[in-house]
CSV table of C-alpha atoms and ligand atoms in Angstrom, one decimal:
chain,number,residue,atom,x,y,z
A,1,MET,CA,0.4,0.4,-0.3
A,2,SER,CA,1.3,3.4,-1.1
A,3,LEU,CA,2.2,6.2,1.9
A,4,ARG,CA,0.2,9.3,1.8
A,5,VAL,CA,2.2,12.1,1.4
A,6,ILE,CA,2.1,16.3,2.1
A,7,GLN,CA,4.4,18.2,0.7
A,8,PHE,CA,5.0,21.5,2.7
A,9,ALA,CA,6.0,24.5,1.3
A,10,THR,CA,6.6,24.6,-2.6
A,11,GLY,CA,10.4,26.7,-3.2
A,12,ASN,CA,13.7,25.8,-3.8
A,13,VAL,CA,14.0,22.4,-1.8
A,14,GLY,CA,10.4,21.8,-2.4
A,15,ARG,CA,9.5,22.3,-5.8
A,16,HIS,CA,12.0,19.1,-6.5
A,17,ALA,CA,10.5,16.8,-3.5
A,18,LEU,CA,6.7,17.4,-5.2
A,19,ARG,CA,8.1,16.8,-8.4
A,20,SER,CA,10.0,13.2,-6.4
A,21,ILE,CA,6.7,12.5,-4.8
A,22,ILE,CA,4.4,12.6,-7.3
A,23,ASN,CA,6.5,10.8,-9.4
A,24,ARG,CA,7.4,7.9,-7.2
A,25,PRO,CA,6.0,4.0,-7.0
A,26,GLY,CA,4.6,3.9,-3.6
A,27,LEU,CA,4.1,7.6,-2.1
A,28,GLU,CA,0.4,9.4,-2.5
A,29,LEU,CA,1.2,13.3,-2.4
A,30,VAL,CA,-2.4,13.2,-1.0
A,31,GLY,CA,-1.5,17.6,0.3
A,32,VAL,CA,0.4,20.2,-0.8
A,33,HIS,CA,0.7,23.6,1.0
A,34,ALA,CA,1.5,26.6,-0.3
A,35,SER,CA,2.3,30.3,1.9
A,36,SER,CA,2.2,32.4,-1.1
A,37,PRO,CA,-1.3,33.3,-2.3
A,38,GLU,CA,-0.4,33.3,-6.1
A,39,LYS,CA,0.2,29.7,-5.8
A,40,VAL,CA,-2.8,28.7,-3.5
A,41,GLY,CA,-5.5,26.3,-5.6
A,42,ARG,CA,-2.8,25.4,-7.6
A,43,ASP,CA,-1.9,22.2,-9.4
A,44,ALA,CA,0.9,20.3,-7.6
A,45,ALA,CA,1.9,19.4,-11.5
A,46,GLU,CA,1.8,23.1,-12.0
A,47,LEU,CA,3.9,24.1,-9.1
A,48,SER,CA,6.9,21.6,-10.3
A,49,GLY,CA,7.1,21.0,-13.3
A,50,LEU,CA,5.1,19.0,-14.7
A,51,GLU,CA,2.7,17.8,-17.0
A,52,THR,CA,-0.2,16.0,-16.1
A,53,PRO,CA,-2.5,17.6,-13.4
A,54,THR,CA,-2.3,15.4,-10.4
A,55,GLY,CA,-6.0,17.0,-9.0
A,56,ILE,CA,-4.4,17.7,-6.1
A,57,VAL,CA,-4.3,22.0,-5.2
A,58,ALA,CA,-2.0,24.1,-3.0
A,59,THR,CA,-3.6,25.1,0.0
A,60,ASN,CA,-2.1,27.2,3.2
A,61,ASP,CA,-5.2,25.4,5.3
A,62,LEU,CA,-3.2,24.1,7.7
A,63,GLU,CA,-6.0,22.1,9.6
A,64,ALA,CA,-7.1,20.6,6.2
A,65,LEU,CA,-3.7,19.3,5.8
A,66,LEU,CA,-4.2,17.9,9.2
A,67,ALA,CA,-7.3,16.6,8.7
A,68,LEU,CA,-5.8,13.8,5.8
A,69,LYS,CA,-4.1,11.5,8.7
A,70,ALA,CA,-1.2,11.3,6.1
A,71,ASP,CA,1.6,8.6,6.8
A,72,CYS,CA,4.0,11.4,6.7
A,73,VAL,CA,4.6,15.0,5.0
A,74,VAL,CA,7.9,16.8,3.3
A,75,TYR,CA,8.6,20.1,5.3
A,76,THR,CA,10.9,22.5,3.3
A,77,SER,CA,9.2,25.9,4.6
A,78,GLN,CA,11.7,28.4,5.4
A,79,ALA,CA,12.0,27.6,8.5
A,80,GLU,CA,15.2,29.5,9.8
A,81,THR,CA,14.2,33.1,10.0
A,82,ARG,CA,10.7,31.8,11.3
A,83,PRO,CA,11.7,29.0,13.7
A,84,GLN,CA,9.0,29.2,16.4
A,85,ALA,CA,6.2,28.8,13.2
A,86,ALA,CA,7.5,26.0,11.5
A,87,LEU,CA,8.1,24.7,15.2
A,88,ALA,CA,4.2,25.1,15.0
A,89,ASP,CA,3.3,23.7,11.9
A,90,ILE,CA,5.5,20.5,12.5
A,91,THR,CA,4.7,20.3,16.4
A,92,ALA,CA,1.0,19.8,15.2
A,93,PHE,CA,1.6,17.0,12.5
A,94,LEU,CA,3.3,15.6,14.8
A,95,ALA,CA,1.0,15.3,17.6
A,96,ALA,CA,-2.2,14.1,14.9
A,97,GLY,CA,0.2,11.3,14.1
A,98,THR,CA,1.8,12.5,11.0
A,99,ASN,CA,5.6,11.3,10.9
A,100,VAL,CA,7.8,14.2,9.4
A,101,VAL,CA,11.2,14.0,6.8
A,102,ALA,CA,12.5,18.1,7.0
A,103,THR,CA,15.7,19.6,5.1
A,104,SER,CA,14.5,22.7,7.8
A,105,LEU,CA,15.5,23.0,10.5
A,106,VAL,CA,19.3,22.5,10.2
A,107,TRP,CA,20.1,22.3,14.0
A,108,LEU,CA,17.9,19.3,13.9
A,109,VAL,CA,20.7,17.1,11.6
A,110,TYR,CA,21.8,15.4,15.8
A,111,PRO,CA,19.8,16.2,17.8
A,112,PRO,CA,21.1,15.2,20.8
A,113,HIS,CA,23.4,18.5,20.3
A,114,ALA,CA,20.0,20.6,19.3
A,115,ASP,CA,18.9,23.1,22.0
A,116,ALA,CA,15.7,22.1,24.5
A,117,TRP,CA,13.8,25.0,23.4
A,118,LEU,CA,13.6,23.1,19.6
A,119,ARG,CA,14.0,19.7,20.7
A,120,GLU,CA,11.5,19.0,23.9
A,121,PRO,CA,8.4,20.9,21.9
A,122,ILE,CA,9.3,18.0,18.7
A,123,GLU,CA,9.6,15.6,21.3
A,124,ALA,CA,6.6,16.2,23.4
A,125,ALA,CA,4.9,15.9,19.8
A,126,CYS,CA,6.5,12.5,19.0
A,127,ALA,CA,4.7,11.4,21.8
A,128,ALA,CA,1.6,12.8,21.6
A,129,GLY,CA,1.0,11.0,18.5
A,130,GLY,CA,3.1,8.4,17.8
A,131,SER,CA,5.3,9.6,15.2
A,132,THR,CA,8.5,10.5,13.9
A,133,MET,CA,11.0,13.6,12.7
A,134,TYR,CA,13.6,13.3,10.5
A,135,VAL,CA,16.1,16.7,9.4
A,136,ASN,CA,18.3,16.0,6.5
A,137,GLY,CA,20.0,17.6,3.4
A,138,ILE,CA,23.3,17.7,1.4
A,139,ASP,CA,25.5,20.2,3.8
A,140,PRO,CA,24.2,19.9,6.4
A,141,GLY,CA,23.4,16.2,5.6
A,142,PHE,CA,24.8,13.5,3.8
A,143,SER,CA,28.0,15.8,4.2
A,144,GLY,CA,28.9,15.1,7.4
A,145,ASP,CA,27.0,12.0,8.5
A,146,LEU,CA,26.3,9.2,5.7
A,147,LEU,CA,29.4,10.1,3.4
A,148,PRO,CA,32.1,10.0,6.3
A,149,LEU,CA,30.3,7.0,8.0
A,150,ALA,CA,31.0,5.1,4.6
A,151,ALA,CA,34.8,6.3,5.0
A,152,LEU,CA,35.0,5.0,8.2
A,153,SER,CA,33.2,1.6,7.5
A,154,LEU,CA,37.0,1.4,5.5
A,155,THR,CA,39.1,2.7,8.3
A,156,GLU,CA,41.0,0.0,11.1
A,157,ARG,CA,41.9,3.4,12.7
A,158,ALA,CA,40.8,7.2,12.2
A,159,ASP,CA,43.0,9.7,13.4
A,160,GLU,CA,41.6,12.7,12.4
A,161,ILE,CA,38.4,13.3,10.0
A,162,LEU,CA,38.3,16.1,7.3
A,163,VAL,CA,34.3,16.7,5.7
A,164,GLN,CA,34.2,19.9,3.0
A,165,GLU,CA,31.7,21.4,1.3
A,166,ILE,CA,34.1,23.0,-1.2
A,167,PHE,CA,30.9,25.1,-3.7
A,168,ASP,CA,31.0,27.8,-6.0
A,169,TYR,CA,27.6,29.2,-5.6
A,170,GLY,CA,27.7,31.8,-8.2
A,171,SER,CA,25.0,30.1,-10.0
A,172,TYR,CA,22.6,29.8,-6.5
A,173,GLU,CA,19.8,32.2,-6.3
A,174,ASP,CA,19.1,32.6,-3.3
A,175,ALA,CA,20.8,36.4,-2.2
A,176,GLU,CA,17.7,36.8,0.2
A,177,PHE,CA,18.8,34.3,2.9
A,178,THR,CA,22.2,32.4,1.3
A,179,GLY,CA,23.8,34.9,-0.2
A,180,ALA,CA,23.1,37.3,3.1
A,181,SER,CA,23.9,34.9,5.8
A,182,PHE,CA,27.4,34.3,4.5
A,183,GLY,CA,27.4,37.9,4.2
A,184,PHE,CA,28.3,37.8,0.3
A,185,GLY,CA,28.5,41.3,-1.1
A,186,ALA,CA,28.2,43.1,2.1
A,187,PRO,CA,31.5,45.4,3.7
A,188,PRO,CA,33.9,42.4,5.2
A,189,ASP,CA,33.2,44.3,8.6
A,190,VAL,CA,30.0,43.7,9.0
A,191,VAL,CA,29.4,40.3,10.9
A,192,PRO,CA,26.7,38.0,8.5
A,193,THR,CA,24.7,36.0,10.8
A,194,LEU,CA,26.8,32.4,10.3
A,195,PHE,CA,29.8,34.0,12.2
A,196,LEU,CA,27.9,35.3,15.2
A,197,PRO,CA,29.3,33.1,17.8
A,198,GLY,CA,27.5,30.1,18.3
A,199,VAL,CA,25.6,30.2,15.1
A,200,LEU,CA,28.2,27.7,13.2
A,201,ALA,CA,28.6,25.2,15.9
A,202,SER,CA,25.2,25.4,16.1
A,203,ILE,CA,24.9,24.0,13.1
A,204,TRP,CA,27.2,22.0,11.9
A,205,GLY,CA,27.9,20.4,15.4
A,206,GLY,CA,25.8,18.5,15.6
A,207,PRO,CA,27.7,16.4,12.5
A,208,VAL,CA,30.4,16.4,14.3
A,209,ARG,CA,29.0,15.3,17.5
A,210,LEU,CA,27.2,12.2,15.5
A,211,LEU,CA,30.7,11.4,14.0
A,212,ALA,CA,32.5,11.8,17.9
A,213,ASP,CA,29.5,9.3,19.4
A,214,GLN,CA,29.5,6.8,16.5
A,215,LEU,CA,33.2,6.4,17.2
A,216,GLY,CA,33.1,6.8,21.2
A,217,VAL,CA,35.2,9.9,22.2
A,218,GLN,CA,34.0,12.5,23.9
A,219,ILE,CA,34.5,16.3,22.7
A,220,GLU,CA,36.5,18.5,24.6
A,221,GLU,CA,35.7,21.4,22.9
A,222,LEU,CA,33.9,22.6,19.6
A,223,ARG,CA,35.7,25.9,17.9
A,224,GLU,CA,34.4,28.0,15.1
A,225,ARG,CA,37.2,29.7,12.4
A,226,HIS,CA,36.3,31.7,9.7
A,227,GLU,CA,37.5,34.4,7.5
A,228,THR,CA,36.7,36.2,4.4
A,229,TRP,CA,38.1,37.0,1.0
A,230,THR,CA,36.8,40.6,-0.8
A,231,ALA,CA,36.6,40.8,-4.4
A,232,THR,CA,39.0,43.5,-5.8
A,233,ARG,CA,37.0,44.0,-9.3
A,234,THR,CA,33.5,43.9,-9.3
A,235,ILE,CA,31.9,40.3,-9.8
A,236,THR,CA,28.5,39.6,-11.7
A,237,CYS,CA,27.0,36.1,-11.1
A,238,ALA,CA,23.6,34.4,-10.6
A,239,MET,CA,23.8,35.1,-7.1
A,240,MET,CA,24.6,39.0,-6.9
A,241,THR,CA,26.7,41.8,-8.1
A,242,VAL,CA,29.4,42.2,-5.7
A,243,GLU,CA,31.8,45.1,-6.0
A,244,PRO,CA,35.7,45.5,-5.2
A,245,GLY,CA,35.9,45.4,-1.4
A,246,GLN,CA,32.5,43.3,-0.4
A,247,VAL,CA,33.0,40.0,0.3
A,248,ALA,CA,32.9,37.3,-2.4
A,249,ALA,CA,34.2,34.2,-0.6
A,250,ALA,CA,34.0,32.4,2.9
A,251,ARG,CA,35.9,29.9,4.6
A,252,PHE,CA,34.6,28.5,8.1
A,253,ALA,CA,35.0,25.0,10.1
A,254,VAL,CA,33.4,24.0,13.3
A,255,GLU,CA,36.3,21.9,14.6
A,256,GLY,CA,35.6,18.8,17.6
A,257,PHE,CA,38.7,18.4,19.8
A,258,VAL,CA,39.9,15.3,20.9
A,259,ARG,CA,42.6,14.6,23.0
A,260,GLY,CA,44.0,18.4,22.7
A,261,ARG,CA,44.1,18.1,18.8
A,262,PRO,CA,41.1,19.4,16.4
A,263,ALA,CA,40.5,15.8,14.5
A,264,ILE,CA,37.0,16.0,13.3
A,265,VAL,CA,36.4,19.0,11.1
A,266,MET,CA,33.5,20.5,9.4
A,267,GLU,CA,34.7,22.9,7.1
A,268,HIS,CA,33.1,25.3,4.3
A,269,VAL,CA,34.8,26.6,1.6
A,270,ASN,CA,32.3,28.9,-0.6
A,271,ARG,CA,33.1,31.7,-3.3
A,272,LEU,CA,30.8,33.2,-6.2
A,273,THR,CA,33.1,33.2,-8.8
A,274,SER,CA,36.2,30.3,-9.3
A,275,GLN,CA,38.0,33.9,-9.5
A,276,ALA,CA,38.5,34.0,-6.0
A,277,ALA,CA,40.4,33.3,-3.1
A,278,PRO,CA,42.5,31.5,-5.5
A,279,GLU,CA,44.8,30.6,-2.3
A,280,TRP,CA,41.9,28.8,-0.6
A,281,PRO,CA,41.3,24.8,-1.6
A,282,PHE,CA,39.2,24.3,-5.0
A,283,PRO,CA,37.6,21.0,-5.2
A,284,PRO,CA,39.7,19.2,-7.2
A,285,GLU,CA,39.6,18.3,-11.1
A,286,GLY,CA,38.7,21.8,-12.5
A,287,ARG,CA,35.1,20.7,-11.3
A,288,PRO,CA,32.3,23.8,-9.4
A,289,GLY,CA,32.6,22.0,-6.4
A,290,VAL,CA,32.4,19.0,-4.3
A,291,HIS,CA,31.4,17.2,-1.0
A,292,ARG,CA,34.2,15.3,0.4
A,293,VAL,CA,35.7,13.7,3.2
A,294,VAL,CA,39.3,13.1,3.9
A,295,ILE,CA,40.3,10.8,6.9
A,296,LYS,CA,43.5,10.1,8.7
A,297,GLY,CA,44.2,7.0,9.5
A,298,VAL,CA,44.6,3.3,8.7
A,299,PRO,CA,44.1,2.4,5.5
A,300,GLY,CA,43.6,6.6,5.2
A,301,VAL,CA,40.1,7.4,3.2
A,302,GLU,CA,39.3,9.7,0.8
A,303,ILE,CA,36.2,9.9,-1.1
A,304,ASN,CA,34.9,13.5,-3.2
A,305,THR,CA,30.9,13.4,-4.1
A,306,HIS,CA,29.9,15.6,-7.4
A,307,VAL,CA,26.4,16.5,-7.5
A,308,GLY,CA,25.5,17.4,-11.4
A,309,GLY,CA,26.9,16.9,-14.3
A,310,GLY,CA,25.3,16.9,-17.4
A,311,ARG,CA,22.9,19.8,-18.0
A,312,ILE,CA,22.0,20.1,-14.4
A,313,ASP,CA,23.9,22.8,-12.4
A,314,HIS,CA,25.7,22.2,-9.1
A,315,ASN,CA,24.1,24.1,-7.5
A,316,GLU,CA,19.9,23.0,-8.6
A,317,ALA,CA,21.9,19.5,-8.6
A,318,GLY,CA,22.1,20.2,-4.3
A,319,VAL,CA,19.0,21.6,-4.1
A,320,ILE,CA,17.5,18.4,-6.2
A,321,ALA,CA,19.7,16.6,-3.9
A,322,THR,CA,18.4,17.9,-0.5
A,323,ALA,CA,15.5,17.1,-1.8
A,324,ALA,CA,15.7,13.0,-2.8
A,325,LYS,CA,17.3,13.1,1.1
A,326,ALA,CA,13.8,13.7,2.5
A,327,VAL,CA,12.0,12.3,0.2
A,328,ASN,CA,14.1,8.4,-0.2
A,329,ALA,CA,13.9,8.8,3.8
A,330,ILE,CA,10.0,8.6,4.2
A,331,PRO,CA,9.6,4.6,3.9
A,332,ALA,CA,12.2,4.4,6.8
A,333,VAL,CA,10.6,7.4,9.1
A,334,CYS,CA,7.6,6.0,8.0
A,335,ALA,CA,8.5,2.4,10.1
A,336,ALA,CA,11.2,4.2,12.8
A,337,SER,CA,9.8,4.1,16.4
A,338,PRO,CA,8.6,6.8,17.2
A,339,GLY,CA,10.8,10.1,18.6
A,340,LEU,CA,13.1,12.8,16.9
A,341,THR,CA,15.6,10.8,15.2
A,342,HIS,CA,19.0,10.7,13.8
A,343,LEU,CA,20.6,8.7,10.9
A,344,SER,CA,22.1,6.4,12.8
A,345,GLU,CA,19.1,4.7,14.0
A,346,LEU,CA,17.8,5.2,10.5
A,347,PRO,CA,18.5,2.0,7.7
A,348,VAL,CA,21.4,3.2,5.2
A,349,ALA,CA,19.8,2.0,2.4
A,350,GLN,CA,17.5,4.5,1.3
A,351,ALA,CA,16.1,3.9,-2.0
A,352,HIS,CA,13.1,3.2,-3.2
A,353,GLY,CA,11.5,2.7,-6.7
A,354,LEU,CA,13.7,5.4,-7.9
A,355,MET,CA,14.4,3.4,-11.5
A,356,SER,CA,12.3,5.1,-14.5
B,1,NAP,N1,20.6,20.6,4.9
B,1,NAP,C1,21.0,20.7,3.5
B,1,NAP,O1,21.1,20.3,2.5
B,1,NAP,C2,19.6,22.1,3.0
B,1,NAP,C3,20.1,22.1,1.4
B,1,NAP,C4,19.2,22.9,1.1
B,1,NAP,C5,18.4,23.9,1.8
B,1,NAP,N2,18.3,23.1,3.0
B,1,NAP,C6,17.2,24.1,4.0
B,1,NAP,O2,15.5,23.3,3.9
B,1,NAP,C7,14.3,24.9,3.8
B,1,NAP,C8,13.7,25.3,2.4
B,1,NAP,O3,15.1,25.6,1.6
B,1,NAP,P1,14.8,26.0,0.5
B,1,NAP,O4,15.7,26.5,-0.1
B,1,NAP,O5,13.7,25.9,-1.0
B,1,NAP,O6,14.0,27.5,0.8
B,1,NAP,P2,13.4,28.9,0.4
B,1,NAP,O7,13.2,28.7,-1.4
B,1,NAP,O8,13.9,30.2,0.2
B,1,NAP,O9,11.5,29.0,0.9
B,1,NAP,C9,11.3,27.7,0.7
B,1,NAP,C10,9.6,28.1,1.3
B,1,NAP,O10,9.3,28.4,2.3
B,1,NAP,C11,7.9,29.5,2.3
B,1,NAP,N3,8.4,30.4,3.5
B,1,NAP,C12,9.2,31.0,2.8
B,1,NAP,N4,8.7,32.2,4.7
B,1,NAP,C13,7.6,31.6,4.5
B,1,NAP,C14,6.5,32.2,5.5
B,1,NAP,N5,7.2,33.7,6.4
B,1,NAP,N6,5.1,31.4,6.2
B,1,NAP,C15,5.2,30.5,5.3
B,1,NAP,N7,6.1,30.2,4.6
B,1,NAP,C16,6.9,30.8,4.2
B,1,NAP,C17,7.3,29.1,1.3
B,1,NAP,O11,6.9,27.9,0.9
B,1,NAP,P3,5.5,28.3,-1.1
B,1,NAP,O12,6.7,28.9,-1.9
B,1,NAP,O13,5.2,27.0,-1.6
B,1,NAP,O14,4.8,29.3,-0.4
B,1,NAP,C18,8.9,29.2,-0.1
B,1,NAP,O15,9.0,29.2,-1.4
B,1,NAP,C19,15.7,25.7,5.0
B,1,NAP,O16,14.9,25.9,6.1
B,1,NAP,C20,16.6,25.6,4.2
B,1,NAP,O17,17.3,26.0,5.3
B,1,NAP,C21,19.2,22.4,3.6
């Protein structure tokens, strides 16, 4: 029997999740939430770029969606800028017995690391509804859990784990959220959201702790570092135009210290053009982006992941992959024990009905 699924939000990630749900055997789309008035009343097919109408139209009526008693909701509404509103949506579904897979609320990729104000209402709603919630994506998500865990499975002994996203964001048309939170286009003395004390650790500290817990080691300290690179000439890209003196690349990391040294590190290097920050690391083989893990130890393992290729731009691919990560998890999450879960508690084989 098919799992009955609601797609909540039809933005960058949501429209790909919607298409994926509609096309996937074993999943039945039963509802779509859209917040913007121009999307309400439109067919899910139209909102996800498909031709054949589904008969399921977008609504902004939360109660009507709750009443569907779906098996699962895929929650991809923007949440980091409106966490309390997102929390209210999500806990309503969980308390009503509908499981949630989400790309939003990125602090929850490893729930034991998340703050109580976020974790506790979700745990209470899961207990009330006998439901399960899982948050993942490509980064944070795949790059910091499944990818290093795959590499660690080949490892006799690990001394250092370095996870990197090295990505040219120039073609990513998201100046409003990603651009602003990374500080792109701003003077270097303006501190963007991501670099406020504690913010990097709140997001990428979770994957550091997940790996530490898997390896049975204690993180003594989570240290944040960040730096920016300013443009020397005007840069024009799909995300924005950057004038000389404004930030065009950012490099940051969360370092998990074990026995006095940074043993588990999650690092980002993000540019708006390949010309930016020439002294920082680049993806291998002239690629525009990579999610990679490098493990020093015995025997030493390096895995480089490149999403996209052919006609799919790497930034678009990252968004498609994030949506797929959520949709592919639906059967596992619906079968899981109630509660706020994470990758270490779910089967890693999450690829059902993908072949056309
Ligand atoms: N972990 C990862 O790898 C990863 C990668 C990408 C994104 N994410 C996360 O996934 C989420 C979605 O990302 P996105 O790029 O798809 O975001 P987005 O396109 O900026 O926004 C998603 C949608 O959220 C809804 N929304 C925005 N403001 C709202 C409001 N005030 N009230 C109600 N709904 C509102 C809108 O839905 P409608 O258009 O349907 O009205 C919007 O299209 C974010 O939380 C982001 O941080 C995670």
